[in-house]
mmCIF file of C-alpha atoms in Angstrom:
data_model
loop_
_atom_site.group_PDB
_atom_site.id
_atom_site.type_symbol
_atom_site.label_atom_id
_atom_site.label_comp_id
_atom_site.label_asym_id
_atom_site.label_seq_id
_atom_site.Cartn_x
_atom_site.Cartn_y
_atom_site.Cartn_z
ATOM 1 C CA UNK K 1 -75.744 -201.422 103.864
ATOM 2 C CA UNK K 2 -73.429 -198.439 103.455
ATOM 3 C CA UNK K 3 -73.667 -195.380 105.667
ATOM 4 C CA UNK K 4 -75.123 -193.390 102.753
ATOM 5 C CA UNK K 5 -77.750 -196.097 102.154
ATOM 6 C CA UNK K 6 -78.648 -196.047 105.855
ATOM 7 C CA UNK K 7 -79.323 -192.299 105.731
ATOM 8 C CA UNK K 8 -81.255 -192.598 102.478
ATOM 9 C CA UNK K 9 -83.302 -195.434 103.965
ATOM 10 C CA UNK K 10 -84.304 -193.086 106.786
ATOM 11 C CA UNK K 11 -85.368 -190.383 104.279
ATOM 12 C CA UNK K 12 -87.431 -192.984 102.426
ATOM 13 C CA UNK K 13 -89.025 -194.185 105.691
ATOM 14 C CA UNK K 14 -89.988 -190.593 106.473
ATOM 15 C CA UNK K 15 -91.573 -190.230 103.027
ATOM 16 C CA UNK K 16 -93.674 -193.364 103.536
ATOM 17 C CA UNK K 17 -94.743 -192.301 107.045
ATOM 18 C CA UNK K 18 -95.670 -188.899 105.646
ATOM 19 C CA UNK K 19 -98.103 -190.496 103.189
ATOM 20 C CA UNK K 20 -99.584 -192.613 105.985
ATOM 21 C CA UNK K 21 -100.178 -189.522 108.124
ATOM 22 C CA UNK K 22 -101.702 -187.392 105.363
ATOM 23 C CA UNK K 23 -98.616 -185.601 104.061
ATOM 24 C CA UNK K 24 -96.864 -185.640 100.722
ATOM 25 C CA UNK K 25 -94.537 -188.527 99.776
ATOM 26 C CA UNK K 26 -91.256 -186.813 100.590
ATOM 27 C CA UNK K 27 -88.693 -187.156 103.377
ATOM 28 C CA UNK K 28 -85.258 -185.690 104.082
ATOM 29 C CA UNK K 29 -82.454 -186.006 106.596
ATOM 30 C CA UNK K 30 -79.443 -183.792 107.176
ATOM 31 C CA UNK K 31 -76.239 -185.427 108.326
ATOM 32 C CA UNK K 32 -73.134 -183.916 109.913
ATOM 33 C CA UNK K 33 -70.073 -185.945 110.839
ATOM 34 C CA UNK K 34 -71.892 -189.207 110.185
ATOM 35 C CA UNK K 35 -74.874 -188.391 112.431
ATOM 36 C CA UNK K 36 -78.412 -187.313 111.597
ATOM 37 C CA UNK K 37 -78.928 -183.830 113.001
ATOM 38 C CA UNK K 38 -82.321 -183.134 111.420
ATOM 39 C CA UNK K 39 -85.057 -185.114 109.739
ATOM 40 C CA UNK K 40 -88.395 -184.082 108.312
ATOM 41 C CA UNK K 41 -91.134 -184.950 105.898
ATOM 42 C CA UNK K 42 -93.410 -182.898 103.701
ATOM 43 C CA UNK K 43 -96.032 -181.012 105.722
ATOM 44 C CA UNK K 44 -97.519 -178.683 103.108
ATOM 45 C CA UNK K 45 -101.135 -179.733 103.687
ATOM 46 C CA UNK K 46 -100.763 -180.330 107.434
ATOM 47 C CA UNK K 47 -99.263 -176.886 108.039
ATOM 48 C CA UNK K 48 -101.074 -175.042 105.238
ATOM 49 C CA UNK K 49 -97.621 -173.907 104.169
ATOM 50 C CA UNK K 50 -96.618 -174.285 100.506
ATOM 51 C CA UNK K 51 -92.947 -174.006 101.497
ATOM 52 C CA UNK K 52 -93.092 -176.894 104.004
ATOM 53 C CA UNK K 53 -91.272 -179.367 101.776
ATOM 54 C CA UNK K 54 -89.195 -182.051 103.482
ATOM 55 C CA UNK K 55 -85.892 -180.419 102.544
ATOM 56 C CA UNK K 56 -86.970 -176.966 103.754
ATOM 57 C CA UNK K 57 -88.298 -178.406 107.025
ATOM 58 C CA UNK K 58 -85.038 -180.313 107.576
ATOM 59 C CA UNK K 59 -82.924 -177.235 106.789
ATOM 60 C CA UNK K 60 -84.934 -175.187 109.305
ATOM 61 C CA UNK K 61 -84.434 -177.860 111.984
ATOM 62 C CA UNK K 62 -80.699 -178.232 111.294
ATOM 63 C CA UNK K 63 -80.126 -174.466 111.324
ATOM 64 C CA UNK K 64 -81.960 -174.131 114.619
ATOM 65 C CA UNK K 65 -80.107 -177.075 116.177
ATOM 66 C CA UNK K 66 -76.682 -175.843 115.049
ATOM 67 C CA UNK K 67 -77.465 -172.161 115.670
ATOM 68 C CA UNK K 68 -76.329 -171.082 112.222
ATOM 69 C CA UNK K 69 -77.629 -170.364 108.736
ATOM 70 C CA UNK K 70 -74.463 -171.910 107.249
ATOM 71 C CA UNK K 71 -74.784 -175.686 107.016
ATOM 72 C CA UNK K 72 -71.352 -176.236 105.490
ATOM 73 C CA UNK K 73 -70.065 -179.611 106.594
ATOM 74 C CA UNK K 74 -73.534 -181.151 106.270
ATOM 75 C CA UNK K 75 -75.105 -183.371 103.627
ATOM 76 C CA UNK K 76 -78.759 -183.850 102.754
ATOM 77 C CA UNK K 77 -80.446 -187.119 101.869
ATOM 78 C CA UNK K 78 -83.816 -186.665 100.254
ATOM 79 C CA UNK K 79 -86.291 -189.216 98.988
ATOM 80 C CA UNK K 80 -86.733 -187.245 95.752
ATOM 81 C CA UNK K 81 -84.662 -184.923 93.598
ATOM 82 C CA UNK K 82 -85.183 -181.443 95.072
ATOM 83 C CA UNK K 83 -87.632 -179.050 93.414
ATOM 84 C CA UNK K 84 -86.349 -175.599 92.364
ATOM 85 C CA UNK K 85 -87.345 -174.025 95.704
ATOM 86 C CA UNK K 86 -85.608 -176.721 97.726
ATOM 87 C CA UNK K 87 -82.570 -176.729 95.480
ATOM 88 C CA UNK K 88 -82.267 -172.978 95.991
ATOM 89 C CA UNK K 89 -82.571 -173.407 99.766
ATOM 90 C CA UNK K 90 -79.913 -176.136 99.732
ATOM 91 C CA UNK K 91 -77.513 -173.812 97.928
ATOM 92 C CA UNK K 92 -78.332 -170.894 100.257
ATOM 93 C CA UNK K 93 -77.730 -173.177 103.270
ATOM 94 C CA UNK K 94 -74.386 -174.238 101.766
ATOM 95 C CA UNK K 95 -74.930 -177.958 102.212
ATOM 96 C CA UNK K 96 -71.931 -179.910 100.925
ATOM 97 C CA UNK K 97 -73.690 -182.703 99.054
ATOM 98 C CA UNK K 98 -77.138 -183.840 97.910
ATOM 99 C CA UNK K 99 -78.163 -187.484 97.763
ATOM 100 C CA UNK K 100 -81.582 -188.268 96.269
ATOM 101 C CA UNK K 101 -83.638 -191.363 95.441
ATOM 102 C CA UNK K 102 -86.615 -190.652 93.139
ATOM 103 C CA UNK K 103 -86.133 -188.281 90.209
ATOM 104 C CA UNK K 104 -88.181 -185.197 89.420
ATOM 105 C CA UNK K 105 -89.590 -187.184 86.493
ATOM 106 C CA UNK K 106 -90.757 -189.924 88.892
ATOM 107 C CA UNK K 107 -92.488 -187.205 90.921
ATOM 108 C CA UNK K 108 -94.142 -185.774 87.810
ATOM 109 C CA UNK K 109 -95.648 -189.176 87.047
ATOM 110 C CA UNK K 110 -97.635 -189.029 90.305
ATOM 111 C CA UNK K 111 -98.729 -185.398 89.946
ATOM 112 C CA UNK K 112 -95.787 -183.484 91.445
ATOM 113 C CA UNK K 113 -94.404 -181.795 88.333
ATOM 114 C CA UNK K 114 -92.199 -178.771 88.794
ATOM 115 C CA UNK K 115 -91.170 -178.543 85.139
ATOM 116 C CA UNK K 116 -93.297 -175.410 84.683
ATOM 117 C CA UNK K 117 -91.196 -173.658 87.354
ATOM 118 C CA UNK K 118 -87.970 -174.514 85.553
ATOM 119 C CA UNK K 119 -89.537 -173.130 82.368
ATOM 120 C CA UNK K 120 -90.747 -169.960 84.118
ATOM 121 C CA UNK K 121 -87.306 -169.253 85.603
ATOM 122 C CA UNK K 122 -85.834 -169.174 82.106
ATOM 123 C CA UNK K 123 -88.304 -166.532 80.894
ATOM 124 C CA UNK K 124 -87.829 -162.775 81.256
ATOM 125 C CA UNK K 125 -90.077 -161.526 84.098
ATOM 126 C CA UNK K 126 -92.532 -159.806 81.742
ATOM 127 C CA UNK K 127 -93.236 -163.115 79.950
ATOM 128 C CA UNK K 128 -94.015 -165.218 83.028
ATOM 129 C CA UNK K 129 -97.510 -166.572 83.718
ATOM 130 C CA UNK K 130 -97.818 -164.636 86.975
ATOM 131 C CA UNK K 131 -97.711 -160.925 86.130
ATOM 132 C CA UNK K 132 -94.398 -159.580 87.397
ATOM 133 C CA UNK K 133 -94.187 -155.787 87.591
ATOM 134 C CA UNK K 134 -91.253 -153.775 88.868
ATOM 135 C CA UNK K 135 -92.080 -150.782 91.083
ATOM 136 C CA UNK K 136 -90.097 -148.193 93.074
ATOM 137 C CA UNK K 137 -86.595 -149.472 92.322
ATOM 138 C CA UNK K 138 -84.919 -146.156 93.205
ATOM 139 C CA UNK K 139 -86.456 -146.170 96.691
ATOM 140 C CA UNK K 140 -85.657 -149.855 97.209
ATOM 141 C CA UNK K 141 -82.011 -149.345 96.255
ATOM 142 C CA UNK K 142 -81.602 -147.352 99.492
ATOM 143 C CA UNK K 143 -81.655 -150.614 101.486
ATOM 144 C CA UNK K 144 -79.016 -152.113 99.182
ATOM 145 C CA UNK K 145 -76.842 -149.024 99.582
ATOM 146 C CA UNK K 146 -77.214 -149.185 103.369
ATOM 147 C CA UNK K 147 -76.201 -152.853 103.292
ATOM 148 C CA UNK K 148 -73.242 -152.136 101.044
ATOM 149 C CA UNK K 149 -72.003 -149.400 103.415
ATOM 150 C CA UNK K 150 -72.654 -151.317 106.648
ATOM 151 C CA UNK K 151 -69.308 -152.235 108.150
ATOM 152 C CA UNK K 152 -70.487 -154.782 110.743
ATOM 153 C CA UNK K 153 -72.766 -156.829 108.465
ATOM 154 C CA UNK K 154 -72.844 -160.611 108.622
ATOM 155 C CA UNK K 155 -72.372 -161.793 105.051
ATOM 156 C CA UNK K 156 -74.357 -164.771 103.842
#
């Protein structure tokens, strides 16, 4: 078994244990320098948190453990192709590589379809299923201006 297969096997084990304990069938591990630094499963229903996907939970653990929001130098192994939310979080965390087992189409076959989100992202805001209304842009731009002018900001 290769090192990558070993890490993926752990993500798969976490996904199976998650089902056994009442969670969704997803697991993820984050690896740095050949060692697992974070591992998690889906806890959406356990935590009553729609963002508690395995990848998000693992990213939160890894960031806390390493004391940084920048996970460059790390890789993620996930039992399923990341959904749009998780994919976005992976990019924001700057993970170097994504390994996945099941596809998003496999997930859709068991009731976890995120295709509608991909479709919604492509639409202009005014055509999305959830009404999306812009308000008070001029006032909100003040925070962006303050950020732009801030000399000691931490870029991310």
